[in-house]
PDB file of C-alpha atoms in Angstrom:
ATOM      1  CA  MET A   1      69.235  55.486 -12.201  1.00 42.00           C
ATOM      2  CA  ILE A   2      66.683  53.429 -11.802  1.00 41.00           C
ATOM      3  CA  SER A   3      63.106  54.517 -13.554  1.00 46.00           C
ATOM      4  CA  LYS A   4      60.425  55.205 -10.681  1.00 45.00           C
ATOM      5  CA  SER A   5      58.236  52.684 -14.491  1.00 49.00           C
ATOM      6  CA  ARG A   6      60.628  50.675 -14.972  1.00 46.00           C
ATOM      7  CA  LEU A   7      60.948  48.955 -11.395  1.00 44.00           C
ATOM      8  CA  LEU A   8      57.222  48.933 -10.916  1.00 45.00           C
ATOM      9  CA  LYS A   9      57.013  46.246 -14.250  1.00 46.00           C
ATOM     10  CA  GLY A  10      59.536  44.368 -12.924  1.00 46.00           C
ATOM     11  CA  ILE A  11      58.154  44.164  -9.499  1.00 47.00           C
ATOM     12  CA  ALA A  12      54.792  43.320 -12.296  1.00 47.00           C
ATOM     13  CA  ALA A  13      56.292  40.985 -14.312  1.00 45.00           C
ATOM     14  CA  VAL A  14      57.756  38.750 -10.784  1.00 45.00           C
ATOM     15  CA  THR A  15      54.133  38.333 -10.265  1.00 49.00           C
ATOM     16  CA  GLY A  16      52.812  37.393 -13.011  1.00 48.00           C
ATOM     17  CA  ALA A  17      55.991  34.618 -13.040  1.00 42.00           C
ATOM     18  CA  ALA A  18      54.401  33.623  -9.406  1.00 47.00           C
ATOM     19  CA  PHE A  19      50.460  33.290 -10.220  1.00 48.00           C
ATOM     20  CA  CYS A  20      51.716  31.345 -13.116  1.00 44.00           C
ATOM     21  CA  ALA A  21      54.187  29.295 -11.794  1.00 41.00           C
ATOM     22  CA  GLY A  22      51.509  28.629  -9.337  1.00 47.00           C
ATOM     23  CA  ALA A  23      48.316  27.973 -11.847  1.00 46.00           C
ATOM     24  CA  PHE A  24      50.354  25.827 -13.592  1.00 40.00           C
ATOM     25  CA  THR A  25      51.567  24.005 -10.611  1.00 41.00           C
ATOM     26  CA  GLY A  26      48.908  23.796  -7.701  1.00 49.00           C
ATOM     27  CA  CYS A  27      45.010  23.985 -10.372  1.00 52.00           C
ATOM     28  CA  ALA A  28      44.376  20.616  -8.241  1.00 57.00           C
ATOM     29  CA  TRP A  29      45.026  23.054  -4.493  1.00 56.00           C
ATOM     30  CA  LEU A  30      44.251  25.922  -5.280  1.00 60.00           C
ATOM     31  CA  ARG A  31      40.447  25.093  -6.457  1.00 65.00           C
ATOM     32  CA  LYS A  32      39.555  24.105  -3.741  1.00 71.00           C
ATOM     33  CA  PRO A  33      37.500  26.233  -1.640  1.00 78.00           C
ATOM     34  CA  ARG A  34      38.244  27.234   1.032  1.00 78.00           C
ATOM     35  CA  GLU A  35      37.322  30.810   3.566  1.00 75.00           C
ATOM     36  CA  TRP A  36      39.012  33.707   4.079  1.00 76.00           C
ATOM     37  CA  GLY A  37      40.414  33.986   7.481  1.00 72.00           C
ATOM     38  CA  ALA A  38      43.334  34.243  10.241  1.00 78.00           C
ATOM     39  CA  CYS A  39      45.823  32.250   7.341  1.00 73.00           C
ATOM     40  CA  THR A  40      45.256  34.905   4.700  1.00 75.00           C
ATOM     41  CA  ALA A  41      45.467  37.514   7.429  1.00 79.00           C
ATOM     42  CA  VAL A  42      49.131  36.347   8.940  1.00 74.00           C
ATOM     43  CA  GLY A  43      50.609  35.571   5.267  1.00 67.00           C
ATOM     44  CA  ALA A  44      50.368  39.052   4.473  1.00 71.00           C
ATOM     45  CA  LEU A  45      51.277  39.827   6.771  1.00 77.00           C
ATOM     46  CA  ALA A  46      55.504  37.275   6.010  1.00 73.00           C
ATOM     47  CA  GLY A  47      54.512  38.706   2.401  1.00 65.00           C
ATOM     48  CA  ALA A  48      54.496  42.546   2.870  1.00 67.00           C
ATOM     49  CA  GLY A  49      57.771  42.165   5.384  1.00 73.00           C
ATOM     50  CA  ALA A  50      59.211  40.545   3.305  1.00 72.00           C
ATOM     51  CA  GLY A  51      57.996  42.120   0.539  1.00 65.00           C
ATOM     52  CA  ALA A  52      59.756  45.074   1.116  1.00 65.00           C
ATOM     53  CA  ALA A  53      63.352  43.751   2.545  1.00 72.00           C
ATOM     54  CA  SER A  54      63.532  41.734  -0.663  1.00 70.00           C
ATOM     55  CA  GLY A  55      62.187  45.200  -3.851  1.00 64.00           C
ATOM     56  CA  ILE A  56      65.100  46.993  -1.495  1.00 67.00           C
ATOM     57  CA  ALA A  57      67.861  44.299  -1.392  1.00 71.00           C
ATOM     58  CA  ILE A  58      66.860  44.278  -5.949  1.00 71.00           C
ATOM     59  CA  VAL A  59      67.317  48.003  -6.014  1.00 64.00           C
ATOM     60  CA  ASP A  60      70.692  47.485  -4.001  1.00 66.00           C
ATOM     61  CA  ARG A  61      72.071  44.642  -5.334  1.00 69.00           C
ATOM     62  CA  THR A  62      70.667  46.432  -9.185  1.00 69.00           C
ATOM     63  CA  HIS A  63      72.107  49.783  -9.052  1.00 62.00           C
ATOM     64  CA  GLY A  64      74.579  49.946  -5.702  1.00 58.00           C
ATOM     65  CA  LYS A  65      73.564  50.775  -2.647  1.00 55.00           C
ATOM     66  CA  SER A  66      75.442  54.478  -2.688  1.00 53.00           C
ATOM     67  CA  GLU A  67      73.177  55.043  -5.997  1.00 52.00           C
ATOM     68  CA  SER A  68      70.091  54.105  -5.098  1.00 51.00           C
ATOM     69  CA  THR A  69      68.255  57.077  -3.829  1.00 61.00           C
ATOM     70  CA  HIS A  70      66.199  56.651  -1.399  1.00 62.00           C
ATOM     71  CA  ASP A  71      62.952  56.915  -3.147  1.00 63.00           C
ATOM     72  CA  THR A  72      63.607  54.960  -5.519  1.00 68.00           C
ATOM     73  CA  ARG A  73      63.799  52.069  -1.935  1.00 65.00           C
ATOM     74  CA  THR A  74      61.137  53.044  -0.380  1.00 77.00           C
ATOM     75  CA  TYR A  75      58.880  52.598  -3.545  1.00 68.00           C
ATOM     76  CA  ALA A  76      60.414  49.141  -4.101  1.00 65.00           C
ATOM     77  CA  GLY A  77      59.787  48.585  -0.966  1.00 65.00           C
ATOM     78  CA  ILE A  78      55.765  50.165  -1.071  1.00 78.00           C
ATOM     79  CA  ALA A  79      55.639  47.242  -4.580  1.00 72.00           C
ATOM     80  CA  GLY A  80      57.354  44.278  -2.767  1.00 67.00           C
ATOM     81  CA  ALA A  81      55.605  44.698   0.212  1.00 69.00           C
ATOM     82  CA  GLY A  82      52.295  44.946  -2.078  1.00 76.00           C
ATOM     83  CA  THR A  83      53.722  42.078  -3.913  1.00 79.00           C
ATOM     84  CA  GLY A  84      54.639  39.805  -0.571  1.00 69.00           C
ATOM     85  CA  ALA A  85      51.604  40.666   1.326  1.00 69.00           C
ATOM     86  CA  ILE A  86      49.455  39.501  -2.435  1.00 81.00           C
ATOM     87  CA  LEU A  87      51.491  35.995  -2.267  1.00 76.00           C
ATOM     88  CA  GLY A  88      51.646  36.245   0.969  1.00 70.00           C
ATOM     89  CA  GLY A  89      47.561  36.906   2.041  1.00 67.00           C
ATOM     90  CA  ILE A  90      46.811  33.850  -1.004  1.00 76.00           C
ATOM     91  CA  ALA A  91      49.484  31.446   0.242  1.00 74.00           C
ATOM     92  CA  GLY A  92      49.262  31.483   3.863  1.00 67.00           C
ATOM     93  CA  HIS A  93      44.580  30.882   2.725  1.00 69.00           C
ATOM     94  CA  PHE A  94      45.745  27.400   0.112  1.00 69.00           C
ATOM     95  CA  ILE A  95      48.080  26.428   3.065  1.00 74.00           C
ATOM     96  CA  CYS A  96      46.154  26.723   6.348  1.00 72.00           C
ATOM     97  CA  ASP A  97      42.708  28.499   6.028  1.00 72.00           C
ATOM     98  CA  PRO A  98      39.712  25.716   6.256  1.00 79.00           C
ATOM     99  CA  GLU A  99      38.138  24.307   3.602  1.00 78.00           C
ATOM    100  CA  VAL A 100      34.946  25.244   2.368  1.00 80.00           C
ATOM    101  CA  PRO A 101      32.971  21.734   3.583  1.00 84.00           C
ATOM    102  CA  PRO A 102      31.298  20.416   0.857  1.00 84.00           C
ATOM    103  CA  PRO A 103      27.393  21.170   0.602  1.00 86.00           C
ATOM    104  CA  PRO A 104      25.307  17.722   1.891  1.00 89.00           C
ATOM    105  CA  PRO A 105      23.923  15.853   0.092  1.00 90.00           C
ATOM    106  CA  PRO A 106      20.670  15.816  -1.228  1.00 91.00           C
ATOM    107  CA  PRO A 107      17.892  14.326   0.820  1.00 91.00           C
ATOM    108  CA  PRO A 108      16.869  10.444  -0.825  1.00 91.00           C
ATOM    109  CA  PRO A 109      14.080  10.786  -2.880  1.00 91.00           C
ATOM    110  CA  PRO A 110      10.656   9.473  -1.035  1.00 92.00           C
ATOM    111  CA  PRO A 111      10.157   5.844  -1.440  1.00 91.00           C
ATOM    112  CA  PRO A 112       7.785   6.015  -4.228  1.00 92.00           C
ATOM    113  CA  PRO A 113       3.958   5.024  -2.995  1.00 92.00           C
ATOM    114  CA  PRO A 114       2.607   1.214  -1.671  1.00 92.00           C
ATOM    115  CA  PRO A 115       1.321  -0.620  -4.683  1.00 92.00           C
ATOM    116  CA  PRO A 116      -2.321  -0.100  -3.936  1.00 93.00           C
ATOM    117  CA  PRO A 117      -3.889  -3.404  -1.606  1.00 92.00           C
ATOM    118  CA  PRO A 118      -5.733  -5.735  -4.613  1.00 92.00           C
ATOM    119  CA  PRO A 119      -9.290  -5.806  -5.306  1.00 92.00           C
ATOM    120  CA  PRO A 120     -11.491  -8.408  -2.426  1.00 91.00           C
ATOM    121  CA  PRO A 121     -11.364 -11.081  -3.351  1.00 89.00           C
ATOM    122  CA  PRO A 122     -16.066 -12.011  -5.228  1.00 86.00           C
ATOM    123  CA  PRO A 123     -17.651 -13.241  -2.525  1.00 81.00           C
ATOM    124  CA  PRO A 124     -19.141 -16.667  -2.735  1.00 71.00           C
ATOM    125  CA  LYS A 125     -21.223 -17.480  -5.221  1.00 67.00           C
ATOM    126  CA  LYS A 126     -24.279 -18.576  -2.939  1.00 61.00           C
ATOM    127  CA  GLU A 127     -25.187 -23.066  -3.627  1.00 60.00           C
ATOM    128  CA  LYS A 128     -29.303 -22.756  -3.987  1.00 67.00           C
ATOM    129  CA  LEU A 129     -29.812 -26.282  -2.037  1.00 69.00           C
ATOM    130  CA  VAL A 130     -32.981 -27.959  -3.615  1.00 71.00           C
ATOM    131  CA  LEU A 131     -34.199 -30.143  -2.081  1.00 83.00           C
ATOM    132  CA  ARG A 132     -37.874 -33.092  -2.842  1.00 86.00           C
ATOM    133  CA  GLY A 133     -40.461 -32.850  -1.665  1.00 89.00           C
ATOM    134  CA  VAL A 134     -43.470 -35.890  -0.907  1.00 95.00           C
ATOM    135  CA  HIS A 135     -46.893 -36.418  -1.690  1.00 95.00           C
ATOM    136  CA  PHE A 136     -49.476 -38.059   0.902  1.00 95.00           C
ATOM    137  CA  ASP A 137     -52.708 -39.970   0.318  1.00 95.00           C
ATOM    138  CA  PHE A 138     -55.689 -37.905   1.289  1.00 95.00           C
ATOM    139  CA  ASN A 139     -56.523 -37.856   5.139  1.00 94.00           C
ATOM    140  CA  LYS A 140     -52.866 -39.593   6.154  1.00 95.00           C
ATOM    141  CA  SER A 141     -49.786 -38.056   7.504  1.00 94.00           C
ATOM    142  CA  LYS A 142     -47.530 -41.649   6.692  1.00 95.00           C
ATOM    143  CA  ILE A 143     -44.799 -41.401   4.754  1.00 93.00           C
ATOM    144  CA  ARG A 144     -45.652 -44.203   0.809  1.00 93.00           C
ATOM    145  CA  PRO A 145     -42.799 -46.628   1.286  1.00 91.00           C
ATOM    146  CA  GLY A 146     -42.094 -44.720  -2.658  1.00 89.00           C
ATOM    147  CA  ASP A 147     -40.998 -41.085  -1.353  1.00 91.00           C
ATOM    148  CA  ALA A 148     -38.633 -42.871   1.585  1.00 92.00           C
ATOM    149  CA  ALA A 149     -36.320 -42.395  -1.872  1.00 93.00           C
ATOM    150  CA  ILE A 150     -36.805 -38.699  -2.228  1.00 93.00           C
ATOM    151  CA  LEU A 151     -36.078 -38.306   2.049  1.00 94.00           C
ATOM    152  CA  ASP A 152     -33.275 -39.756   1.356  1.00 94.00           C
ATOM    153  CA  GLU A 153     -31.413 -38.390  -1.127  1.00 93.00           C
ATOM    154  CA  ALA A 154     -32.559 -35.155   1.573  1.00 94.00           C
ATOM    155  CA  ALA A 155     -31.160 -36.546   4.457  1.00 95.00           C
ATOM    156  CA  ASP A 156     -27.079 -36.603   2.057  1.00 94.00           C
ATOM    157  CA  THR A 157     -28.559 -32.795   0.926  1.00 92.00           C
ATOM    158  CA  LEU A 158     -28.997 -31.639   4.399  1.00 93.00           C
ATOM    159  CA  LYS A 159     -25.401 -34.046   5.880  1.00 93.00           C
ATOM    160  CA  SER A 160     -23.224 -32.262   3.189  1.00 90.00           C
ATOM    161  CA  HIS A 161     -25.133 -28.118   4.873  1.00 90.00           C
ATOM    162  CA  THR A 162     -25.028 -28.699   8.030  1.00 89.00           C
ATOM    163  CA  ASN A 163     -25.666 -24.544   8.210  1.00 89.00           C
ATOM    164  CA  VAL A 164     -28.891 -24.668   6.326  1.00 90.00           C
ATOM    165  CA  ASN A 165     -31.756 -24.783   8.066  1.00 93.00           C
ATOM    166  CA  VAL A 166     -34.428 -25.702   6.278  1.00 94.00           C
ATOM    167  CA  TYR A 167     -38.857 -25.370   6.683  1.00 95.00           C
ATOM    168  CA  VAL A 168     -40.029 -28.564   6.830  1.00 95.00           C
ATOM    169  CA  ASP A 169     -44.224 -26.858   5.634  1.00 95.00           C
ATOM    170  CA  GLY A 170     -46.431 -29.349   5.395  1.00 96.00           C
ATOM    171  CA  TYR A 171     -50.134 -28.963   3.056  1.00 96.00           C
ATOM    172  CA  CYS A 172     -53.882 -30.025   2.269  1.00 96.00           C
ATOM    173  CA  ASP A 173     -56.348 -30.173  -0.370  1.00 95.00           C
ATOM    174  CA  ALA A 174     -59.612 -28.781  -0.221  1.00 94.00           C
ATOM    175  CA  ILE A 175     -62.036 -30.687   1.021  1.00 94.00           C
ATOM    176  CA  GLY A 176     -62.771 -30.756   4.908  1.00 93.00           C
ATOM    177  CA  SER A 177     -62.276 -28.088   7.674  1.00 95.00           C
ATOM    178  CA  GLU A 178     -59.870 -25.642   7.896  1.00 94.00           C
ATOM    179  CA  GLU A 179     -59.138 -26.293  11.465  1.00 95.00           C
ATOM    180  CA  TYR A 180     -59.089 -30.052  10.677  1.00 96.00           C
ATOM    181  CA  ASN A 181     -57.162 -29.678   6.598  1.00 96.00           C
ATOM    182  CA  LEU A 182     -54.234 -26.695   9.863  1.00 96.00           C
ATOM    183  CA  LYS A 183     -53.625 -30.067  12.098  1.00 96.00           C
ATOM    184  CA  LEU A 184     -53.519 -32.830   8.923  1.00 96.00           C
ATOM    185  CA  SER A 185     -51.240 -30.632   7.219  1.00 96.00           C
ATOM    186  CA  GLN A 186     -48.450 -30.166  10.261  1.00 97.00           C
ATOM    187  CA  ARG A 187     -49.159 -33.199  11.428  1.00 97.00           C
ATOM    188  CA  ARG A 188     -47.607 -34.214   7.460  1.00 96.00           C
ATOM    189  CA  ALA A 189     -44.530 -31.779   8.412  1.00 96.00           C
ATOM    190  CA  ASP A 190     -44.083 -33.501  11.803  1.00 97.00           C
ATOM    191  CA  ALA A 191     -43.696 -36.968  10.123  1.00 96.00           C
ATOM    192  CA  VAL A 192     -42.051 -35.446   7.751  1.00 96.00           C
ATOM    193  CA  ALA A 193     -38.508 -34.006  10.340  1.00 96.00           C
ATOM    194  CA  GLY A 194     -38.910 -37.452  11.439  1.00 96.00           C
ATOM    195  CA  TYR A 195     -37.762 -39.322   9.179  1.00 96.00           C
ATOM    196  CA  LEU A 196     -35.379 -37.065   8.445  1.00 96.00           C
ATOM    197  CA  GLU A 197     -34.087 -36.478  11.922  1.00 96.00           C
ATOM    198  CA  GLY A 198     -34.220 -41.066  11.847  1.00 95.00           C
ATOM    199  CA  LYS A 199     -31.536 -40.330   8.786  1.00 94.00           C
ATOM    200  CA  GLY A 200     -29.038 -38.617  11.260  1.00 95.00           C
ATOM    201  CA  ILE A 201     -29.928 -34.918  10.841  1.00 95.00           C
ATOM    202  CA  PRO A 202     -30.545 -32.704  14.122  1.00 95.00           C
ATOM    203  CA  SER A 203     -34.035 -31.690  15.502  1.00 94.00           C
ATOM    204  CA  SER A 204     -32.194 -28.019  15.309  1.00 94.00           C
ATOM    205  CA  GLN A 205     -31.684 -27.793  11.457  1.00 94.00           C
ATOM    206  CA  LEU A 206     -35.760 -28.815  11.130  1.00 95.00           C
ATOM    207  CA  ILE A 207     -38.270 -27.111  11.134  1.00 96.00           C
ATOM    208  CA  PRO A 208     -41.587 -28.206  10.604  1.00 96.00           C
ATOM    209  CA  ARG A 209     -45.154 -25.745   9.712  1.00 96.00           C
ATOM    210  CA  GLY A 210     -48.580 -27.026   8.814  1.00 96.00           C
ATOM    211  CA  PHE A 211     -50.326 -24.482   6.593  1.00 96.00           C
ATOM    212  CA  GLY A 212     -54.028 -26.341   6.532  1.00 95.00           C
ATOM    213  CA  LYS A 213     -55.526 -26.053   2.663  1.00 94.00           C
ATOM    214  CA  THR A 214     -53.829 -23.205   1.691  1.00 94.00           C
ATOM    215  CA  ASN A 215     -51.376 -22.402  -1.635  1.00 92.00           C
ATOM    216  CA  PHE A 216     -52.472 -24.741  -4.070  1.00 94.00           C
ATOM    217  CA  VAL A 217     -50.484 -25.808  -5.568  1.00 93.00           C
ATOM    218  CA  ALA A 218     -53.004 -27.643  -8.498  1.00 94.00           C
ATOM    219  CA  ASP A 219     -56.645 -27.493  -8.735  1.00 94.00           C
ATOM    220  CA  ASN A 220     -58.831 -28.801  -6.379  1.00 94.00           C
ATOM    221  CA  GLU A 221     -61.839 -30.070  -8.681  1.00 94.00           C
ATOM    222  CA  THR A 222     -59.728 -32.813  -9.828  1.00 95.00           C
ATOM    223  CA  ASP A 223     -58.401 -36.073  -8.629  1.00 94.00           C
ATOM    224  CA  GLU A 224     -55.083 -35.573 -10.083  1.00 95.00           C
ATOM    225  CA  GLY A 225     -55.137 -31.740  -8.862  1.00 95.00           C
ATOM    226  CA  ARG A 226     -55.834 -33.232  -4.793  1.00 95.00           C
ATOM    227  CA  ALA A 227     -52.949 -35.202  -5.162  1.00 95.00           C
ATOM    228  CA  GLN A 228     -50.949 -32.478  -5.966  1.00 94.00           C
ATOM    229  CA  ASN A 229     -51.650 -30.581  -3.561  1.00 95.00           C
ATOM    230  CA  ARG A 230     -51.271 -33.279  -0.292  1.00 95.00           C
ATOM    231  CA  ARG A 231     -46.934 -32.342   0.272  1.00 95.00           C
ATOM    232  CA  VAL A 232     -44.742 -31.229   1.945  1.00 95.00           C
ATOM    233  CA  GLU A 233     -41.781 -29.313   1.168  1.00 94.00           C
ATOM    234  CA  LEU A 234     -38.776 -28.667   1.764  1.00 93.00           C
ATOM    235  CA  LYS A 235     -37.340 -25.251   1.687  1.00 92.00           C
ATOM    236  CA  PRO A 236     -34.356 -23.930   2.759  1.00 91.00           C
ATOM    237  CA  THR A 237     -34.546 -21.461   5.454  1.00 89.00           C
ATOM    238  CA  ASP A 238     -32.445 -18.714   3.271  1.00 74.00           C
TER     239      ASP A 238
END
């Protein structure tokens, strides 16, 4: 009569062999993660029934049905059922239990921040417009022939700077009354503005002003100084 320990060792050896075979033949298959579900339970039940029947059949064939005691067959059936349940559950699990879905891919990294905008261009350098003025004979507001070339040059400059407005400022020397010199300086400013308008400069670009005997640039005690003070200056408004 077979002993319980020998029976259990034999069934354990069969179970171990089954696990080893599965490990060597189904590594990639077994590595797939799956959820434990209904297929595991169905496989365990089917394996338990088949294992119990196989355990009893093995005992009967080995020692003969007449020599096998009730206890031996019971232990063989229980051991076979346990082994079959384990193997059947594992088989059912890996055969039809749903695979664990892989984790979603990590979100893509945020795009790099846009480069800073380029610095604004420097403001255009303002051109300093220099216009030469003219001088007048004593007590006169008529433009002298020798000064026409200076005003022609000023007209050409203003034609290329149509957005520039110009003060046309007239002055006198210290001889005479303030009221008379104020009117004389205005006539001188008007004369220069009229000459420039005749050269194509719009009147809206010219602002004639008379300042009389003020803002002297030279000494009025000499003829040369007074001649320098009898003048019209052209000054851009900005």
